[in-house]
Structure formats: structure tokens, C-alpha cells
Amino acid sequence: MQLVIVESPSKAKTIEKYLKKEGNFIVRASVGHIRDLPKSSKNAVDIEGGYKPHYEISTGKTSVISELSKLTKDADMVYLATDNDREGEAISWHIQEVLKDKVKKLPNIKRITFNEVTEKAIIDSLKKPREIDMNLVEAQEARRVLDRLVGYDLSGLLWKKLRYGLSAGRVQSPALHILVEREEEIEKFESTTFFELAINTARPDLTFTATKDFEDREFSEDFTKFLNGHKEFSLSKITVTQVEKKPKVPFTTSSLQQAASNYLGFSPSKTMMVAQKLYEQGFITYMRTDSPALSKDALGIIKGVVTERYGAEMHEYRQFKAKSKNAQEAHEAIRPTNLSLYSRGSTEDEKRLYDLIWKRTIASQMIAAQVERTTATITVDYKKEDYNFSVTGSIILNAGYMQCDTYGEATDKPLPALKEGQQLTKESISCTEKHTEPPARYSEAGLVKELEKRGIGRPSTYASTISTLIERTYVEKIGRSLKPTDTGMIVSKFLREHFLEYTSDVFTAHMEDKLDDITDGKATYIETIDEMYKPLHKAVLSKESIERISNLGEADAQFKCPVCGAGMIIKIGKTGKFMSCSRYPDCTGALTMSGLPLGQGVLLGEDPKTKLPIYLHEGRYGTYVTIGDKDAEVKKASLGRTKPENVTLAKALAALVYPKVLGTDPKTGEEVFVNDGRYGPYVGMGKVFRPIKKPKTLETVTLEEAIKLLYTPKALPKGTELVRSFEHPKTGKEIRLLKGKQGVFYQKGLKRIYIPDSVDALNAPVEEILAYEKVK
């Protein structure tokens, strides 16, 4: 028997299907890493012993290791077939090391790699087995250890000097700096006013808009009156130019994340998750790559596809090379494995991403589009000076690659047939006051582009870097924009002031170069970590004596301490900035940044029925109101992002009606209630909840309708079946194990937690099932 070990259960299924006719093969998944550094950093790395990492078995991996060990004992050959990159090499090495400890008589163990999960690629890889590349393993280990050491030292100092629980990371810190620098630009930006004049012609298909801005209001108004005095204008000039638009290069990890964000609205983390599924099913090549190159075989197949679908004259051979000097893996670009199939995927998201990848790949080998751009100009003589009003339109002479890549850039609307000297009748003249806008905040796609441009980290880490910034509340998403929080701004300021050299673009990019040197055998593990870590550690020790940063400056003079009337200073707490009495600790008065008393709230009035006091509060998640005090049961109701100054007693009373008891269930005697929650209105009874769907509302749903909803089984997600349900031992909530195309899973919020195929999901202890929440 021959054992093949991969990371993913779905990948294992695909490969086992291909190897059925090749002999007695068994394919199993490690479900990612089976060992990792312990969560506690205290004993994770033996610094004095040459930065030796102390690994421990990852949570929930005992049963996986047990099965792999048992199969290894009976195997004649073991193939480690994890992903073809540093991370994959490290996973294979960890598996091999654990098997050495568990199995007395090891069979022959070899490493195989492939760039796509296709039958040909798998069979070919079995013909070229090799030993584990320890240079790759050490490069990955150096990254992991350096990240832990840098984060441990910097985070420890943040705890001492700013606030407990804060953290800093080698890649997340420069990423945070980028967002904070933009936010500071926005805060410093001073908007200016200008006036845009436009001549609108009587032809509905042609509008002229001023291309010159006027800063002076009086001049703009006078010029507008002058223009209104004309009925016709003469077309003074027509300029025609031909532009060639070349197709974009095939996708790398970074460019795929950017395009999926711009065109599909996917976050980088979602893009990588969906791409992983496509890869594991054998639909696309490996999705972690810095190279836009295409193999000779792929180029030949693409030529055939272009010729068949669009005509031989539409094909143009191109080969692409990575721009980055750090492009590490010898991978291809991200492309479909079967280029003749223009639609693949098990879900709608997978199909959409595949479509994006297929079109970009095919279009890259098509001729450029030919566009004719026409600019029509009206010259107006005013006060002995010429002013040009112009409009530009485009027509596509030859669509070229645009026939395939429908995600390309839009072109201007075409202009009607025009000629110089032509008279155009005026319909109206407009003068619009406008204001210069501050630079836009980065979107996730924009931040990914900037990180790659500056050489910070690796494209494969960008998704987790952004997720980390959001999870640690250093950054919040507002629409599609990333905005630093108060905490993020303060942490960035502290790191830039004291450790700019070690949290800068230059340091991070230099480290990537050194990791590449380890991969190439040009540097050793110990000397690389010494060079990167020792100066930082020395710098951290030198800052131990600086005073704790408790004050962030004086608050606006309009705010006074609600207890003693003294001035206020700004501090940082768990939920961000707040104002504290300048006499602290002698006085503990505090306000939110909006001026509300911190914690106790502002008295709005009292409930006419109960005579209990109603308070207005401001918290981490917005404004809320409470009724009652320390001598009575306190009830709370959220008002979301409503500004505190807009909350009236009437609004508070309306919100505090909920949760509202409709009656009792005749079967159980339990109270049935309605409430408004994070995801909308719902009915509840005990620990059972169901959403209220339109046209029904909180106000109109009846007791009978609520009970009917509560006894209606919760609908299963499309394409799934129920395996088992149980009660969470801590929360008491129902947990449902579901089976879909990708395997058995349960949901935690909006995230799916998958259970390895090696686990008997139907009978496994609840604790073992829940342990997979912590497995990354």
C-alpha cells in the first residue's frame, strides 16, 4: 500500500480519484499544520539555544496523527504531497518528524510537488519524488520564529507603556502605518472651492463640460452671464488619436485579490478561500504565486481556444515575467487547469471567480484592442483670452482581447459625427460650485496593491494581515474603505516614534530578501535571525525606562470633568479614546469623546409608567439606552449608529419596549418574545430563535405566528444535509453538523468550521468537534 498525505480533505478526495487505477493508493489529509509553536510565547523559542523552536501538537490533531501513524505502519511508501511552497514544505517536514516519533520502522518517505491538482500533474509528480528541501523549511521556520520574536517584544512593550492586550506584528505594523498615514493626510486636508462651467448643447447626445477650473466666484458668475448671451458656439477643433489597449497579464496572488475585490466585491480573505476550493477540486493552478508566467503547454492550448472561439487573427503570443525580484516559487500564473472549459465551480462564488480567472488568462494571449479617441473643443474668447471647453468620446475600432475579457476598463461614450467650424446651438449654461476632495481611504484592494508595491510581506499573507488588523480593532471597515480606529492610530504613532526602523517598509522588505537567501542556500537560519532580531531586541530594552504613555494630550476646553469641573485629558481604553479628569487618580470623572459621562450615561428622563430613570450611553458598537439603576433591574436597548444628540426620550422609550413578551407557548409554558437584533427582527423562546421575515414586522407579528415560526425547523443551507445536532456545553445553543460538497462542517457566525474526514462526526465527542474552531 502507498500512502499519499496532503493538507486538505477535499484535495485528498480529488487526488484519490485520480490514483484509483494506478495501484493501491490511500490519500489522507493532515488538515493543515499538525504542529505549531505554543500560544504562550514564553517558552516557544529557545533564543540562547540558537533560536530553536519548541513545537507542540496542534489542537484537535491527535486523531489525525493517530490515523496517519497507523496507515504509515502498513505502508510500503509514503508520499508527502503538501502545497508547493515554503509553507507546504514545512508542513511535510512536520509530518515526517511526527511520524518518526510515532512509527518504529518507517517506510521510505518522499516529497512530491505539483502546481495543479490534475491527473497528469499527480502521475508526473510520482515519477519525480525527492527529499524534503531543508532550505525551504528553514526559510519558513525563520519567518515563523522572527514573527513570534518581533511580535512578542513589541507587544510586551505596548502592554507596559500603552495598554494591556495590544499587539504589534512584523507585517501588520507597516500595513497599519500605511492606513494611518492616509488618515492623517485626510485630517490635515483643507478643501478649496472651485467653479466648473459647462456648455450644454441642444443635441441630447453631446454635452460639453469645462475642462478648466475657475477659483474666483465673481469671475465664474460673470463668465456664465457672458456665455448665456450666446445662442450658438462654433466647434473650433477636433482631435482624433488612435490608442492601443493591451490585455492585462495573467493573475498572481496579489492581482487576483485586487481584481476580485474591484469586480466581484470579494475581500482578500474570501478570494483566497474560494480560490483554494477551486484549486483543491482541480479547476485552477496553485493560487499562491508571484509569477505571471504561463507554461508552454498552456500557451499552446490557449492558442487553440482563441482560434476556435474568436478566430486565428485574434491570437498574439505573449510571455510574462515577474516584476518582483523576490518572486520566490517556480510557479505559473493562476490559470484554469483545463483551459477549454470556460465555466467551473460548485458554488456561485466559485463560478464567478473561475470566470474572472479564465477570461484574464485567455485574453492575455489575444491582440490589443484598437480605440479611436476624439476630442471636440469649443474655444470662447472672453475678455481677450481664449478658454477651451471640450468633450472626449471613444469608439472601438477592433475589440481584440475585449471580446473575451469583459472585466476590462470602460471607454468613453462615442461622439456623433462632427467637423471643425460646425455651429452648435446652446441649450443651457451651468456653473457648478465644487470642492476639492481629500485623498480616499484605502480599500482592501488598494492596500494589497500598496503592500506589494512597497515589498511588505508576501501576497499570500495579505489577506490574513488585513483580517488581523480588523480583528484586533486597529482598523474598521466603513463600506469598502479601511479606517484606522483610535487604538490603531495611537499604536501606529507609538511604533513610528520609537521603532520606525523595525516597522518600516525597508526592514520588512529586507527581511524578505534574507528569507530568499536562506531558500537559495546563501544564508543560514541562525545568522539571519541574529541580524534581524538582535538590534530590535536591544532597541526594545532601551525603551524600558520611558514613562508609561497614559495621556494623549489635553481635551477641548469646552469639556469639563462631570465630577469636579476640572479640565480633561485624552486617554486610551479598551474601546478607544476617552476623556479623563486631569486630577486623576484624585478624581475619577470621565467622558466619552462625544462628551457623555463614561459608564453611567446621561439621564434622559424617566419612564412615565414605572418612574424608573432612562439613561443615554455611548459604547463600542454605538449608542444605547438603559432603564433602571443599581437598585432595580437594568434593561438595555441599542440604537445603533444614531448620534447621541439625536436621541430623545420618546425614541428611547420606543426602543426599550423590546424584547416584548407576546404570551406563552401552550405546550411548554415558556414565554414567547420578539426583539430587534444585529441581523434584524426575530422571535424567541428559551434558546430557540427565528427571524421575522417581511411583510411581518416586530409590531405586526402575532403570538400564533411567532409560535409557528419557532416550531418550524431551521432551514438547511442549500446543498447540505443534517448529520447531527447537539447543544453547545457553554452557550446552550444548538450546533448543527452539516454535510456539503466540501465535507462535514458546522457554522460559527458566518464562518464554516470543517471537520476532517478522519473524524467520525456522527459519534465523536462534542469537545473534539468544537476543538476545530481553534484550528487554522
Tab-separated table of N, CA, C and O in Angstrom, residues 435-495:
chain	number	residue	atom	x	y	z
A	435	HIS	N	-15.905	71.320	-4.645
A	435	HIS	CA	-14.880	71.389	-3.605
A	435	HIS	C	-13.869	70.272	-3.811
A	435	HIS	O	-14.243	69.152	-4.162
A	436	THR	N	-12.615	70.596	-3.626
A	436	THR	CA	-11.590	69.564	-3.745
A	436	THR	C	-11.783	68.536	-2.636
A	436	THR	O	-12.158	68.872	-1.512
A	437	GLU	N	-11.560	67.267	-2.990
A	437	GLU	CA	-11.788	66.174	-2.047
A	437	GLU	C	-10.470	65.685	-1.463
A	437	GLU	O	-9.442	65.673	-2.139
A	438	PRO	N	-10.479	65.247	-0.209
A	438	PRO	CA	-9.255	64.679	0.380
A	438	PRO	C	-8.941	63.352	-0.286
A	438	PRO	O	-9.805	62.759	-0.953
A	439	PRO	N	-7.727	62.853	-0.144
A	439	PRO	CA	-7.411	61.540	-0.725
A	439	PRO	C	-8.322	60.477	-0.131
A	439	PRO	O	-8.701	60.558	1.044
A	440	ALA	N	-8.693	59.509	-0.937
A	440	ALA	CA	-9.605	58.460	-0.469
A	440	ALA	C	-8.877	57.493	0.457
A	440	ALA	O	-7.670	57.283	0.342
A	441	ARG	N	-9.631	56.928	1.390
A	441	ARG	CA	-9.057	55.869	2.220
A	441	ARG	C	-8.780	54.648	1.351
A	441	ARG	O	-9.412	54.444	0.315
A	442	TYR	N	-7.873	53.819	1.799
A	442	TYR	CA	-7.569	52.592	1.072
A	442	TYR	C	-8.730	51.609	1.186
A	442	TYR	O	-9.312	51.439	2.260
A	443	SER	N	-9.049	50.973	0.086
A	443	SER	CA	-9.913	49.796	0.132
A	443	SER	C	-8.998	48.604	0.391
A	443	SER	O	-7.764	48.742	0.412
A	444	GLU	N	-9.566	47.434	0.575
A	444	GLU	CA	-8.724	46.242	0.762
A	444	GLU	C	-7.866	46.001	-0.476
A	444	GLU	O	-6.677	45.674	-0.364
A	445	ALA	N	-8.466	46.182	-1.654
A	445	ALA	CA	-7.707	46.001	-2.896
A	445	ALA	C	-6.588	47.024	-2.995
A	445	ALA	O	-5.467	46.706	-3.414
A	446	GLY	N	-6.882	48.264	-2.606
A	446	GLY	CA	-5.873	49.316	-2.662
A	446	GLY	C	-4.727	49.063	-1.702
A	446	GLY	O	-3.559	49.316	-2.027
A	447	LEU	N	-5.044	48.544	-0.512
A	447	LEU	CA	-3.992	48.247	0.454
A	447	LEU	C	-3.119	47.095	-0.029
A	447	LEU	O	-1.893	47.125	0.121
A	448	VAL	N	-3.744	46.080	-0.616
A	448	VAL	CA	-2.982	44.957	-1.184
A	448	VAL	C	-1.999	45.465	-2.239
A	448	VAL	O	-0.823	45.087	-2.256
A	449	LYS	N	-2.467	46.346	-3.100
A	449	LYS	CA	-1.618	46.911	-4.154
A	449	LYS	C	-0.446	47.690	-3.550
A	449	LYS	O	0.701	47.582	-4.026
A	450	GLU	N	-0.721	48.457	-2.504
A	450	GLU	CA	0.323	49.260	-1.872
A	450	GLU	C	1.330	48.389	-1.132
A	450	GLU	O	2.539	48.656	-1.162
A	451	LEU	N	0.861	47.338	-0.478
A	451	LEU	CA	1.761	46.423	0.219
A	451	LEU	C	2.718	45.754	-0.758
A	451	LEU	O	3.917	45.636	-0.494
A	452	GLU	N	2.177	45.332	-1.890
A	452	GLU	CA	3.025	44.681	-2.897
A	452	GLU	C	4.025	45.677	-3.479
A	452	GLU	O	5.196	45.363	-3.677
A	453	LYS	N	3.546	46.892	-3.745
A	453	LYS	CA	4.410	47.938	-4.311
A	453	LYS	C	5.604	48.216	-3.397
A	453	LYS	O	6.724	48.426	-3.864
A	454	ARG	N	5.369	48.205	-2.082
A	454	ARG	CA	6.428	48.521	-1.126
A	454	ARG	C	7.245	47.298	-0.709
A	454	ARG	O	8.192	47.415	0.061
A	455	GLY	N	6.854	46.112	-1.194
A	455	GLY	CA	7.606	44.907	-0.859
A	455	GLY	C	7.414	44.454	0.574
A	455	GLY	O	8.299	43.844	1.172
A	456	ILE	N	6.235	44.729	1.135
A	456	ILE	CA	5.955	44.355	2.521
A	456	ILE	C	5.302	42.980	2.552
A	456	ILE	O	4.232	42.790	1.991
A	457	GLY	N	5.938	42.017	3.205
A	457	GLY	CA	5.355	40.686	3.327
A	457	GLY	C	5.275	39.975	1.988
A	457	GLY	O	5.945	40.328	1.024
A	458	ARG	N	4.436	38.955	1.938
A	458	ARG	CA	4.189	38.176	0.731
A	458	ARG	C	2.716	38.289	0.353
A	458	ARG	O	1.863	38.368	1.243
A	459	PRO	N	2.401	38.278	-0.942
A	459	PRO	CA	0.989	38.347	-1.339
A	459	PRO	C	0.109	37.307	-0.657
A	459	PRO	O	-1.051	37.563	-0.370
A	460	SER	N	0.671	36.116	-0.389
A	460	SER	CA	-0.120	35.070	0.252
A	460	SER	C	-0.483	35.413	1.694
A	460	SER	O	-1.362	34.784	2.283
A	461	THR	N	0.207	36.422	2.279
A	461	THR	CA	-0.082	36.802	3.671
A	461	THR	C	-0.975	38.032	3.779
A	461	THR	O	-1.380	38.408	4.873
A	462	TYR	N	-1.267	38.695	2.657
A	462	TYR	CA	-2.004	39.962	2.709
A	462	TYR	C	-3.403	39.792	3.295
A	462	TYR	O	-3.871	40.629	4.075
A	463	ALA	N	-4.088	38.720	2.902
A	463	ALA	CA	-5.458	38.515	3.387
A	463	ALA	C	-5.476	38.378	4.904
A	463	ALA	O	-6.292	39.012	5.593
A	464	SER	N	-4.553	37.562	5.457
A	464	SER	CA	-4.530	37.368	6.915
A	464	SER	C	-4.061	38.634	7.632
A	464	SER	O	-4.508	38.922	8.747
A	465	THR	N	-3.182	39.409	6.993
A	465	THR	CA	-2.712	40.669	7.602
A	465	THR	C	-3.880	41.637	7.785
A	465	THR	O	-4.061	42.226	8.853
A	466	ILE	N	-4.689	41.806	6.742
A	466	ILE	CA	-5.836	42.711	6.814
A	466	ILE	C	-6.857	42.200	7.830
A	466	ILE	O	-7.405	42.973	8.627
A	467	SER	N	-7.099	40.886	7.819
A	467	SER	CA	-8.051	40.306	8.778
A	467	SER	C	-7.591	40.538	10.207
A	467	SER	O	-8.393	40.843	11.089
A	468	THR	N	-6.278	40.411	10.447
A	468	THR	CA	-5.724	40.616	11.789
A	468	THR	C	-5.940	42.053	12.260
A	468	THR	O	-6.321	42.299	13.409
A	469	LEU	N	-5.709	43.018	11.376
A	469	LEU	CA	-5.900	44.426	11.731
A	469	LEU	C	-7.352	44.704	12.122
A	469	LEU	O	-7.625	45.477	13.044
A	470	ILE	N	-8.277	44.065	11.416
A	470	ILE	CA	-9.705	44.267	11.707
A	470	ILE	C	-10.088	43.552	13.000
A	470	ILE	O	-10.779	44.112	13.858
A	471	GLU	N	-9.619	42.300	13.168
A	471	GLU	CA	-9.954	41.519	14.358
A	471	GLU	C	-9.431	42.179	15.637
A	471	GLU	O	-10.069	42.100	16.686
A	472	ARG	N	-8.276	42.832	15.545
A	472	ARG	CA	-7.688	43.458	16.724
A	472	ARG	C	-8.191	44.881	16.924
A	472	ARG	O	-7.663	45.622	17.745
A	473	THR	N	-9.197	45.244	16.156
A	473	THR	CA	-9.857	46.564	16.226
A	473	THR	C	-8.877	47.715	16.030
A	473	THR	O	-9.063	48.801	16.562
A	474	TYR	N	-7.813	47.503	15.261
A	474	TYR	CA	-6.935	48.586	14.863
A	474	TYR	C	-7.522	49.303	13.645
A	474	TYR	O	-7.193	50.454	13.379
A	475	VAL	N	-8.370	48.579	12.928
A	475	VAL	CA	-8.965	49.094	11.694
A	475	VAL	C	-10.419	48.665	11.644
A	475	VAL	O	-10.764	47.570	12.101
A	476	GLU	N	-11.277	49.518	11.115
A	476	GLU	CA	-12.669	49.141	10.888
A	476	GLU	C	-13.028	49.363	9.430
A	476	GLU	O	-12.459	50.230	8.764
A	477	LYS	N	-13.938	48.537	8.936
A	477	LYS	CA	-14.400	48.682	7.554
A	477	LYS	C	-15.627	49.587	7.531
A	477	LYS	O	-16.601	49.336	8.232
A	478	ILE	N	-15.555	50.630	6.724
A	478	ILE	CA	-16.696	51.516	6.515
A	478	ILE	C	-17.019	51.431	5.031
A	478	ILE	O	-16.328	52.010	4.195
A	479	GLY	N	-18.066	50.686	4.718
A	479	GLY	CA	-18.319	50.386	3.305
A	479	GLY	C	-17.186	49.509	2.809
A	479	GLY	O	-16.891	48.454	3.368
A	480	ARG	N	-16.476	49.982	1.784
A	480	ARG	CA	-15.335	49.231	1.259
A	480	ARG	C	-14.009	49.854	1.698
A	480	ARG	O	-12.947	49.421	1.273
A	481	SER	N	-14.097	50.871	2.547
A	481	SER	CA	-12.888	51.583	2.970
A	481	SER	C	-12.381	51.068	4.313
A	481	SER	O	-13.164	50.627	5.159
A	482	LEU	N	-11.061	51.159	4.501
A	482	LEU	CA	-10.426	50.764	5.757
A	482	LEU	C	-10.041	52.025	6.524
A	482	LEU	O	-9.269	52.841	6.030
A	483	LYS	N	-10.580	52.165	7.730
A	483	LYS	CA	-10.333	53.364	8.539
A	483	LYS	C	-9.686	52.948	9.861
A	483	LYS	O	-10.219	52.116	10.589
A	484	PRO	N	-8.533	53.520	10.188
A	484	PRO	CA	-7.910	53.198	11.477
A	484	PRO	C	-8.789	53.654	12.635
A	484	PRO	O	-9.389	54.727	12.587
A	485	THR	N	-8.863	52.851	13.677
A	485	THR	CA	-9.590	53.244	14.890
A	485	THR	C	-8.683	54.116	15.753
A	485	THR	O	-7.497	54.295	15.452
A	486	ASP	N	-9.238	54.638	16.826
A	486	ASP	CA	-8.418	55.417	17.764
A	486	ASP	C	-7.241	54.588	18.264
A	486	ASP	O	-6.101	55.065	18.338
A	487	THR	N	-7.525	53.330	18.602
A	487	THR	CA	-6.464	52.451	19.095
A	487	THR	C	-5.389	52.254	18.030
A	487	THR	O	-4.188	52.312	18.320
A	488	GLY	N	-5.821	52.018	16.790
A	488	GLY	CA	-4.870	51.823	15.700
A	488	GLY	C	-3.998	53.051	15.480
A	488	GLY	O	-2.784	52.936	15.241
A	489	MET	N	-4.594	54.233	15.553
A	489	MET	CA	-3.839	55.475	15.364
A	489	MET	C	-2.768	55.629	16.450
A	489	MET	O	-1.623	56.003	16.173
A	490	ILE	N	-3.132	55.319	17.675
A	490	ILE	CA	-2.216	55.508	18.794
A	490	ILE	C	-1.082	54.483	18.762
A	490	ILE	O	0.083	54.808	18.986
A	491	VAL	N	-1.424	53.228	18.459
A	491	VAL	CA	-0.394	52.187	18.362
A	491	VAL	C	0.595	52.528	17.254
A	491	VAL	O	1.812	52.411	17.422
A	492	SER	N	0.073	52.962	16.106
A	492	SER	CA	0.947	53.318	14.979
A	492	SER	C	1.858	54.480	15.358
A	492	SER	O	3.064	54.465	15.051
A	493	LYS	N	1.310	55.470	16.032
A	493	LYS	CA	2.109	56.629	16.439
A	493	LYS	C	3.240	56.206	17.380
A	493	LYS	O	4.387	56.651	17.241
A	494	PHE	N	2.933	55.327	18.321
A	494	PHE	CA	3.943	54.847	19.276
A	494	PHE	C	5.056	54.088	18.553
A	494	PHE	O	6.251	54.309	18.807
A	495	LEU	N	4.683	53.192	17.644
A	495	LEU	CA	5.678	52.384	16.940
A	495	LEU	C	6.525	53.236	16.002
A	495	LEU	O	7.732	53.019	15.867
